[in-house]
Coordinates of C-alpha atoms in Angstrom, one line a residue:
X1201 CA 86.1 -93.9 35.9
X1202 CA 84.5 -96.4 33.7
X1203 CA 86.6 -99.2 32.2
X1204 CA 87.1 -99.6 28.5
X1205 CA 85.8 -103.3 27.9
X1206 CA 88.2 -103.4 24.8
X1207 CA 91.4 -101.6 26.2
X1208 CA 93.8 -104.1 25.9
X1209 CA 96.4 -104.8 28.6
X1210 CA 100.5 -105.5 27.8
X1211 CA 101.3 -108.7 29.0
X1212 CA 105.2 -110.2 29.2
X1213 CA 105.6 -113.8 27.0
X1214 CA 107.7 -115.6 29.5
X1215 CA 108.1 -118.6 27.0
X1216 CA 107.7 -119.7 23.8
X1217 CA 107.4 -123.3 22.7
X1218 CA 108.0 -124.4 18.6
X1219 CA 105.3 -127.8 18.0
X1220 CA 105.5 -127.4 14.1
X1221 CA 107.1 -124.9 11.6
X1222 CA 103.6 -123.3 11.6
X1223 CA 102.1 -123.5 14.7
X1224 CA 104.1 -122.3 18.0
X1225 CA 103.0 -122.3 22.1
X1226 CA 103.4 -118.8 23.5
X1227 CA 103.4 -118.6 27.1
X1228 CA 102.1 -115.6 28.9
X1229 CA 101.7 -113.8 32.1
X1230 CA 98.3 -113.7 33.2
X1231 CA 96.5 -113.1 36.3
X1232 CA 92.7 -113.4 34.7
X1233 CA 90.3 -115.4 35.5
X1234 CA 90.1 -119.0 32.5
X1235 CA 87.3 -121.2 32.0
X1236 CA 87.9 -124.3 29.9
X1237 CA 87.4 -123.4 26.1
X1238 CA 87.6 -119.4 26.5
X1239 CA 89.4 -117.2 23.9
X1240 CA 90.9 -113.7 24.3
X1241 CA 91.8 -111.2 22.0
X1242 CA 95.7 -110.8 21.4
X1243 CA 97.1 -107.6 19.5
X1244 CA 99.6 -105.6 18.6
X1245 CA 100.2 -102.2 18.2
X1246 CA 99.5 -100.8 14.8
X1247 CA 99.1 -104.5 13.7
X1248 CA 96.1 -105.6 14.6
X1249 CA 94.4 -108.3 16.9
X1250 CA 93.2 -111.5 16.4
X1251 CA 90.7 -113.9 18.9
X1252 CA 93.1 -116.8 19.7
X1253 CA 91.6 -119.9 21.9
X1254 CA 93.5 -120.6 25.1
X1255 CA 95.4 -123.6 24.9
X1256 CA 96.2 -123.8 28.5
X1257 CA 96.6 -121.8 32.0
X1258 CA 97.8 -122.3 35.4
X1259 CA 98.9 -120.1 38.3
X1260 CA 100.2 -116.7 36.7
X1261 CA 100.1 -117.7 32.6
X1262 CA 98.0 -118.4 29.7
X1263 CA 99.3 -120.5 26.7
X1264 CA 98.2 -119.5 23.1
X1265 CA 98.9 -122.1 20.5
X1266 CA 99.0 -120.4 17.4
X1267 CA 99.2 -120.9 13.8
X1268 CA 101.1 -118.7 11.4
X1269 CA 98.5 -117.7 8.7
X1270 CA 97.8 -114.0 8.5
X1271 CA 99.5 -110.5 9.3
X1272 CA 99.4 -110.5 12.9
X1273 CA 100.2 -113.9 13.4
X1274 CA 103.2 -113.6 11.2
X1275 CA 104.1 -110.6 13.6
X1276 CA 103.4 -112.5 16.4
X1277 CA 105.9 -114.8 15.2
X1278 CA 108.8 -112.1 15.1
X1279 CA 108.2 -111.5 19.0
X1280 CA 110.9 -113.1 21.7
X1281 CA 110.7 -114.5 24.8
X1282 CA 110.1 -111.7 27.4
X1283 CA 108.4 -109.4 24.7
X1284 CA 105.5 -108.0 25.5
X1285 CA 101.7 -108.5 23.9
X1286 CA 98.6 -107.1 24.5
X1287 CA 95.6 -109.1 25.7
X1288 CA 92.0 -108.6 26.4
X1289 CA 89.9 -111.3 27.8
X1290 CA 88.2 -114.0 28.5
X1291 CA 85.5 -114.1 26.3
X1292 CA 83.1 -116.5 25.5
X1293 CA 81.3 -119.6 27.4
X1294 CA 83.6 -122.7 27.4
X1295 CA 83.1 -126.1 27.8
X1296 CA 80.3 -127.7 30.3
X1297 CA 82.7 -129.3 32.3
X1298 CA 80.4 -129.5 35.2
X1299 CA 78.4 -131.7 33.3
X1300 CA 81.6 -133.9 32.4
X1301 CA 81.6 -135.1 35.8
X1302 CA 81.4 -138.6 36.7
X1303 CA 80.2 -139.3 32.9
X1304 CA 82.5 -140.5 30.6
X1305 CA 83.9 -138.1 28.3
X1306 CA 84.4 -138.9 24.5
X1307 CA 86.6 -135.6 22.6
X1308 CA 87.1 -135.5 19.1
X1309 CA 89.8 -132.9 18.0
X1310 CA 91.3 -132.2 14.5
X1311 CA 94.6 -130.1 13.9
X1312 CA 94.8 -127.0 15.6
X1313 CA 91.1 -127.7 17.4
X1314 CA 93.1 -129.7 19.9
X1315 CA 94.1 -126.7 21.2
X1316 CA 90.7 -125.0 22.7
X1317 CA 90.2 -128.5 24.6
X1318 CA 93.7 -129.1 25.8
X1319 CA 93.3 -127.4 28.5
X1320 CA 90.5 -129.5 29.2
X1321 CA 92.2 -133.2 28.4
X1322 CA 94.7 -131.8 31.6
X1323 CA 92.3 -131.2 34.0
X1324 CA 90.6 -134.7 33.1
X1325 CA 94.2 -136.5 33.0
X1326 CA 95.2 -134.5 36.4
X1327 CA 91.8 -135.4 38.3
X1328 CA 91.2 -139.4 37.6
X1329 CA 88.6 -139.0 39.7
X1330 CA 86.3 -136.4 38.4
X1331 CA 85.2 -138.1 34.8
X1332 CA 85.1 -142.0 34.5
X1333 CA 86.7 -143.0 31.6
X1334 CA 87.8 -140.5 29.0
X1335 CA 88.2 -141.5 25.1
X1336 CA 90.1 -139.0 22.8
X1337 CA 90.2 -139.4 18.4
X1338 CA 92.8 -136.7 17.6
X1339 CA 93.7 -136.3 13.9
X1340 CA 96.3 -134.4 12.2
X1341 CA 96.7 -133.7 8.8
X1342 CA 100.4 -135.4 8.4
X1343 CA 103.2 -136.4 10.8
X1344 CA 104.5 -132.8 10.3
X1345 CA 101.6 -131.2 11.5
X1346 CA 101.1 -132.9 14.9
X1347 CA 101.0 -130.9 18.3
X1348 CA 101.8 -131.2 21.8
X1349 CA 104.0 -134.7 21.4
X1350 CA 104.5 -134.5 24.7
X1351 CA 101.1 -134.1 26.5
X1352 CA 99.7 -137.0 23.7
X1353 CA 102.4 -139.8 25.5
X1354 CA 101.3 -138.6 29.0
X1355 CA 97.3 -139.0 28.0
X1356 CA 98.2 -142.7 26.6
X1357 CA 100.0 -144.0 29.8
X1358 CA 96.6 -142.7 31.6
X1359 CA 94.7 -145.6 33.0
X1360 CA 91.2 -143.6 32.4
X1361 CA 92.7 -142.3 29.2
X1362 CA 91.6 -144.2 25.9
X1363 CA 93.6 -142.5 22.9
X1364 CA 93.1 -142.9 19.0
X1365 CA 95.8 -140.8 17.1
X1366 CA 95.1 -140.6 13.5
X1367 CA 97.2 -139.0 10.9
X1368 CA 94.6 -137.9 7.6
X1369 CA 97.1 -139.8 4.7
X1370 CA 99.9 -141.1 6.0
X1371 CA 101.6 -144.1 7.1
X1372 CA 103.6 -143.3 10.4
X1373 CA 105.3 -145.2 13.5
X1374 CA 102.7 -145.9 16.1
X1375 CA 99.8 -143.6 14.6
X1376 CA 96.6 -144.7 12.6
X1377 CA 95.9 -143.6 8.9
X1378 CA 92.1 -142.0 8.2
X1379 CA 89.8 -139.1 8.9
X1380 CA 89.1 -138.8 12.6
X1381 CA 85.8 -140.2 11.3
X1382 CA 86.4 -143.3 10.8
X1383 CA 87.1 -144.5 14.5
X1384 CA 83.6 -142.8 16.0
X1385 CA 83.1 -146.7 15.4
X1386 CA 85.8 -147.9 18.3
X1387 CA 84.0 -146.2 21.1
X1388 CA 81.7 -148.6 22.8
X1389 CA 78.7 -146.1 23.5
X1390 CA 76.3 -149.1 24.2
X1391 CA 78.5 -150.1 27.7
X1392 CA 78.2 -146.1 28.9
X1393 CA 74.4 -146.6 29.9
X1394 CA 73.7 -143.1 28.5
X1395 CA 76.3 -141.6 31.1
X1396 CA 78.2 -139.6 28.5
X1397 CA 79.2 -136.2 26.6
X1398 CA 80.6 -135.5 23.4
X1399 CA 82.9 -132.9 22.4
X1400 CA 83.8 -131.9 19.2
X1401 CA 86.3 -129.6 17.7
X1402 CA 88.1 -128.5 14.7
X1403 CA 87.4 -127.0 11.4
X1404 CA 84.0 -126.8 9.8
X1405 CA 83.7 -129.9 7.6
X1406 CA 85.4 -132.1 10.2
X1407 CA 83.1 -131.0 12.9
X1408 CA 79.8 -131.3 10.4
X1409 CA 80.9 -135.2 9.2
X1410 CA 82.2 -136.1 13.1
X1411 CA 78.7 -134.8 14.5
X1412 CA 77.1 -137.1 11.4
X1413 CA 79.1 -139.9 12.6
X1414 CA 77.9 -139.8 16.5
X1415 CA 74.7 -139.0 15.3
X1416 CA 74.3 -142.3 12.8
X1417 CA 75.8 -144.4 16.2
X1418 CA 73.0 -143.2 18.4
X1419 CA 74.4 -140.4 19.8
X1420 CA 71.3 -137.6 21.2
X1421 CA 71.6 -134.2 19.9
X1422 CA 71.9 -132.9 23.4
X1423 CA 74.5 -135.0 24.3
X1424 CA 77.2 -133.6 21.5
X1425 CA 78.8 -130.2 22.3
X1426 CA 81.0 -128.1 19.6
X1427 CA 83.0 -125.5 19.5
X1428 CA 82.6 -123.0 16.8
X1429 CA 85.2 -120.2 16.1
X1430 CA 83.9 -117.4 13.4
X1431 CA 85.0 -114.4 12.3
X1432 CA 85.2 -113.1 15.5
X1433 CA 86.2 -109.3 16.0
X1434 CA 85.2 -107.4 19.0
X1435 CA 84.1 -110.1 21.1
X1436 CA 81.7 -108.0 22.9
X1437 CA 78.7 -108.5 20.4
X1438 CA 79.1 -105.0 19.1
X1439 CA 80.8 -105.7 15.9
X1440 CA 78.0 -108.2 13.9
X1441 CA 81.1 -110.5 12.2
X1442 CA 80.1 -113.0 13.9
X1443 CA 76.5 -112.9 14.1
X1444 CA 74.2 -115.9 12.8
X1445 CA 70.7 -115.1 12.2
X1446 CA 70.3 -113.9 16.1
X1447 CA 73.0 -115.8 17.7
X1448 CA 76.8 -114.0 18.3
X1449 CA 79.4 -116.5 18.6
X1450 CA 81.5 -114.2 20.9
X1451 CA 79.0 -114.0 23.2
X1452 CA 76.3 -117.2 23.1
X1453 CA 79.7 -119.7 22.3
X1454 CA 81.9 -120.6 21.0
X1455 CA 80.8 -124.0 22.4
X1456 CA 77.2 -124.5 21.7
X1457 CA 75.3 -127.8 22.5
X1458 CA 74.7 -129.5 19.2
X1459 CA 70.8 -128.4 19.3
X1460 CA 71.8 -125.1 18.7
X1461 CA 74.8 -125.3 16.9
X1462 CA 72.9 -127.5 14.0
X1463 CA 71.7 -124.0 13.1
X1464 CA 74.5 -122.3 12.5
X1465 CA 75.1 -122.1 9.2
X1466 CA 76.1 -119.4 6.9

């Protein structure tokens, strides 16, 4: 018997985590095989499904960092620990982390774009050895609005780590005040000898202005990376909501080297 590519499969939350009012970590089982970056597609029954970015994994879960703004997120917000979702997945071509190694790694996240690269940040906080040094501008909107407190002391104590915390407009205890933007200029790309890659997520306009900024400090094209998450239904490239001109973000992304993903516009 064939299996159904888009049959979703129940899966047990075994925890959930609150970071803001809006935004919570669910914690579930999972036995599939994650690459660094990957979505899957979370639904419930007579709800409806959304593609959510993996915001980390380890032996036997997934974590989903999600943000409350639609009808199944709001449902998925009603669910308790040891409910049950349904999952289908992975999807999508993640990060080029073998290429990450032994270069130095410069990440630019915004807001809930942290999330698709957390996973990633771990890996490079957990294995010292694999990048050289790593250099992280994260921005959130206001002090209300900021994620994974926890993980973001743990990659500042890291002797590889370098971390600029930004909050858009306001003043706040230990935190920097501007658009992620504005500290492209505190990474010293001249030292890196053209050993480097830059990765870049969040929404649109921060990722078009952030790519402008690297780009006006000397940053190649091919060395910027992005992460592009659009209207993305069936994830099998059957559907067309995501398609650009030829490309399908479900199935060409949703990280595309910047060469490409200059193109994608609507």
């Amino acid at each position: 018997m064939l299996n159904n590519p888009v049959k979703p499969q129940a899966h047990k939350i075994i925890d959930i985590l609150k970071q803001t009012d809006a935004e919570w970590t669910f914690r579930v089982e999972n036995e599939l095989p994650i690459r660094h970056g990957q979505f899957m597609q979370l639904s419930l029954p007579k709800i409806g499904e959304a593609p959510i970015s993996i915001s980390g994994f380890g032996d036997g879960y997934a974590d989903f960092t999600i943000r409350k703004v639609g009808k199944v997120t709001d449902e998925l917000f009603n669910l308790k620990k040891g409910s049950n979702i349904f999952i289908r997945g992975c999807y999508g071509n993640g990060w080029p982390t073998e290429q990450l190694k032994g270069k130095n790694v410069v990440i630019i996240a915004g807001g809930t774009g942290v999330s698709p690269v957390k996973s990633l940040i771990n890996q490079l906080y957990s294995e010292p050895g694999y990048a050289k040094e790593i250099y992280l501008i994260l921005g959130f909107k206001n002090s209300q609005s900021i994620l994974f407190t926890d993980e973001l002391e743990q990659w500042k104590q890291a002797g590889h780590f370098h971390v600029i915390c930004t909050l858009d407009n306001e003043d706040y205890p230990g935190w920097n005040k501007g658009m992620v933007t504005e500290f492209v200029k505190e990474i010293p790309f001249s030292s890196f000898g053209g050993n480097y890659e830059c990765l870049v997520v969040g929404p649109p306009i921060m990722m078009k202005f952030a790519a402008k900024s690297l780009l006006e400090h000397q940053v190649p094209e091919d060395k910027i990376w992005m992460s592009f998450e659009r209207k993305m239904s069936c994830a099998i490239g059957k559907c067309g909501h995501c398609r650009i001109d030829e490309t399908y973000v479900c199935l060409d992304g949703p990280v595309f080297n910047y060469t490409v993903g200059k193109k994608l516009v609507d």
